[in-house]
């Protein structure tokens, strides 16, 4: 039997994951390379891609937590 606190966490993680997935989809996949170049030639990190990568990592973490709750190993 699943504990109520575990169910609450799962619901919270699912909601956060869904929100982040929507945010990631809204960002799209177009890189803004014009933001990547300084006058002196040093490249900037593409901030949009950085944001997308951070969202992907957090979505992966949440998915792993949800799986642990579902399998009872949380």
Coordinates of N, CA and C in Angstrom, one line a residue:
X1 N 0.8 -1.2 0.0 CA 0.0 0.0 0.0 C 0.9 1.2 0.0
X2 N 0.5 2.2 -0.8 CA 1.3 3.5 -0.9 C 0.9 4.4 0.2
X3 N 1.9 5.0 0.8 CA 1.7 6.0 1.8 C 1.1 7.3 1.3
X4 N 0.2 8.0 2.0 CA -0.3 9.3 1.5 C 0.7 10.3 1.1
X5 N 1.8 10.4 2.0 CA 2.9 11.4 1.7 C 3.6 11.0 0.4
X6 N 3.7 9.7 0.1 CA 4.3 9.3 -1.2 C 3.4 9.7 -2.3
X7 N 2.1 9.5 -2.2 CA 1.2 9.9 -3.2 C 1.3 11.4 -3.5
X8 N 1.4 12.2 -2.4 CA 1.5 13.6 -2.6 C 2.7 14.0 -3.3
X9 N 3.8 13.4 -3.0 CA 5.1 13.7 -3.7 C 5.0 13.3 -5.1
X10 N 4.4 12.2 -5.4 CA 4.3 11.7 -6.8 C 3.4 12.7 -7.6
X11 N 2.3 13.2 -7.0 CA 1.5 14.2 -7.7 C 2.2 15.5 -7.9
X12 N 3.0 15.9 -6.9 CA 3.8 17.1 -7.0 C 4.9 17.0 -8.1
X13 N 5.6 15.8 -8.2 CA 6.6 15.6 -9.2 C 6.0 15.5 -10.6
X14 N 4.8 14.9 -10.7 CA 4.2 14.8 -12.0 C 3.8 16.2 -12.5
X15 N 3.2 17.0 -11.6 CA 2.8 18.3 -12.0 C 4.0 19.2 -12.4
X16 N 5.1 19.1 -11.7 CA 6.3 19.9 -12.0 C 6.9 19.4 -13.3
X17 N 6.9 18.1 -13.5 CA 7.5 17.5 -14.8 C 6.6 18.0 -16.0
X18 N 5.3 17.9 -15.8 CA 4.4 18.4 -16.9 C 4.7 19.9 -17.2
X19 N 4.8 20.7 -16.2 CA 5.0 22.1 -16.4 C 6.4 22.3 -17.1
X20 N 7.4 21.6 -16.7 CA 8.7 21.8 -17.3 C 8.7 21.3 -18.8
X21 N 8.0 20.2 -19.0 CA 7.9 19.7 -20.4 C 7.2 20.7 -21.3
X22 N 6.2 21.4 -20.8 CA 5.5 22.4 -21.5 C 6.4 23.6 -21.8
X23 N 7.2 24.0 -20.8 CA 8.1 25.1 -20.9 C 9.2 24.8 -21.9
X24 N 9.7 23.5 -21.9 CA 10.7 23.1 -22.9 C 10.1 23.2 -24.3
X25 N 8.9 22.7 -24.5 CA 8.3 22.7 -25.8 C 8.1 24.1 -26.3
X26 N 7.7 25.0 -25.3 CA 7.5 26.4 -25.7 C 8.8 27.1 -26.1
X27 N 10.0 26.7 -25.6 CA 11.2 27.3 -26.0 C 11.6 26.9 -27.5
X28 N 11.1 25.7 -27.9 CA 11.4 25.3 -29.3 C 12.9 24.8 -29.3
X29 N 13.3 24.5 -30.5 CA 14.6 23.9 -30.7 C 15.5 24.8 -31.5
X30 N 15.1 26.1 -31.8 CA 15.9 27.0 -32.6 C 17.0 27.6 -31.8
X31 N 18.2 27.4 -32.2 CA 19.4 28.0 -31.5 C 19.5 29.5 -32.0
X32 N 19.9 30.4 -31.1 CA 20.1 31.8 -31.5 C 21.6 32.0 -31.6
X33 N 22.2 31.6 -32.7 CA 23.6 31.7 -32.8 C 24.1 33.1 -32.8
X34 N 23.3 34.1 -33.2 CA 23.8 35.5 -33.2 C 24.2 35.9 -31.8
X35 N 23.7 35.3 -30.8 CA 24.0 35.6 -29.4 C 25.3 35.0 -28.9
X36 N 26.0 34.3 -29.8 CA 27.1 33.5 -29.4 C 28.5 34.1 -29.7
X37 N 28.5 35.3 -30.2 CA 29.8 35.8 -30.6 C 30.0 37.2 -30.0
X38 N 31.2 37.4 -29.4 CA 31.6 38.7 -28.9 C 32.4 39.4 -30.1
X39 N 32.7 40.7 -29.9 CA 33.5 41.4 -30.9 C 34.9 40.9 -31.0
X40 N 35.4 40.4 -29.9 CA 36.8 39.9 -29.8 C 36.9 38.5 -30.2
X41 N 35.8 37.8 -30.6 CA 35.9 36.5 -31.1 C 35.6 35.4 -30.2
X42 N 35.5 35.7 -28.9 CA 35.2 34.6 -27.9 C 33.7 34.3 -28.0
X43 N 33.4 33.0 -28.0 CA 32.0 32.6 -28.1 C 31.3 32.6 -26.8
X44 N 30.1 33.0 -26.8 CA 29.2 32.9 -25.6 C 28.5 31.6 -25.6
X45 N 28.1 31.1 -24.5 CA 27.3 29.9 -24.5 C 25.9 30.3 -24.9
X46 N 25.2 29.5 -25.7 CA 23.9 29.8 -26.1 C 23.0 29.7 -24.9
X47 N 22.4 30.7 -24.4 CA 21.7 30.7 -23.1 C 20.4 29.9 -23.3
X48 N 19.8 30.0 -24.5 CA 18.5 29.2 -24.7 C 18.8 27.7 -24.6
X49 N 19.9 27.3 -25.2 CA 20.3 25.9 -25.2 C 20.6 25.5 -23.8
X50 N 21.3 26.4 -23.0 CA 21.6 26.1 -21.6 C 20.3 25.9 -20.8
X51 N 19.3 26.7 -21.1 CA 18.0 26.6 -20.4 C 17.4 25.3 -20.7
X52 N 17.4 24.9 -22.0 CA 16.8 23.7 -22.5 C 17.5 22.5 -21.8
X53 N 18.8 22.5 -21.7 CA 19.5 21.4 -21.1 C 19.2 21.3 -19.6
X54 N 19.1 22.4 -18.9 CA 18.7 22.4 -17.5 C 17.3 21.8 -17.3
X55 N 16.4 22.2 -18.2 CA 15.0 21.6 -18.1 C 15.0 20.1 -18.4
X56 N 15.8 19.7 -19.4 CA 15.9 18.2 -19.7 C 16.4 17.5 -18.5
X57 N 17.5 18.0 -17.8 CA 18.1 17.3 -16.7 C 17.0 17.2 -15.5
X58 N 16.3 18.3 -15.3 CA 15.3 18.3 -14.2 C 14.2 17.3 -14.5
X59 N 13.8 17.3 -15.8 CA 12.7 16.4 -16.2 C 13.2 14.9 -15.9
X60 N 14.4 14.7 -16.3 CA 15.0 13.3 -16.1 C 15.0 13.0 -14.6
X61 N 15.4 13.9 -13.7 CA 15.4 13.7 -12.3 C 14.0 13.4 -11.8
X62 N 13.1 14.2 -12.2 CA 11.7 14.0 -11.7 C 11.2 12.6 -12.2
X63 N 11.5 12.2 -13.4 CA 11.0 10.9 -14.0 C 11.6 9.8 -13.1
X64 N 12.9 9.9 -12.7 CA 13.5 8.9 -11.9 C 12.8 8.8 -10.5
X65 N 12.5 10.0 -9.9 CA 11.9 10.0 -8.6 C 10.5 9.4 -8.7
X66 N 9.7 9.7 -9.8 CA 8.4 9.1 -10.0 C 8.5 7.6 -10.1
X67 N 9.5 7.1 -10.9 CA 9.7 5.7 -11.0 C 10.0 5.0 -9.7
X68 N 10.8 5.6 -8.9 CA 11.1 5.1 -7.6 C 9.9 5.0 -6.7
X69 N 9.0 6.0 -6.7 CA 7.8 5.9 -6.0 C 6.9 4.8 -6.5
X70 N 6.8 4.7 -7.8 CA 5.9 3.7 -8.4 C 6.4 2.3 -8.1
X71 N 7.7 2.1 -8.0 CA 8.2 0.7 -7.7 C 8.4 0.5 -6.3
X72 N 8.2 1.5 -5.4 CA 8.3 1.3 -4.0 C 9.7 1.3 -3.4
X73 N 10.6 1.9 -4.2 CA 12.0 2.0 -3.7 C 12.3 3.4 -3.3
X74 N 11.3 4.3 -3.1 CA 11.6 5.6 -2.7 C 11.8 5.7 -1.2

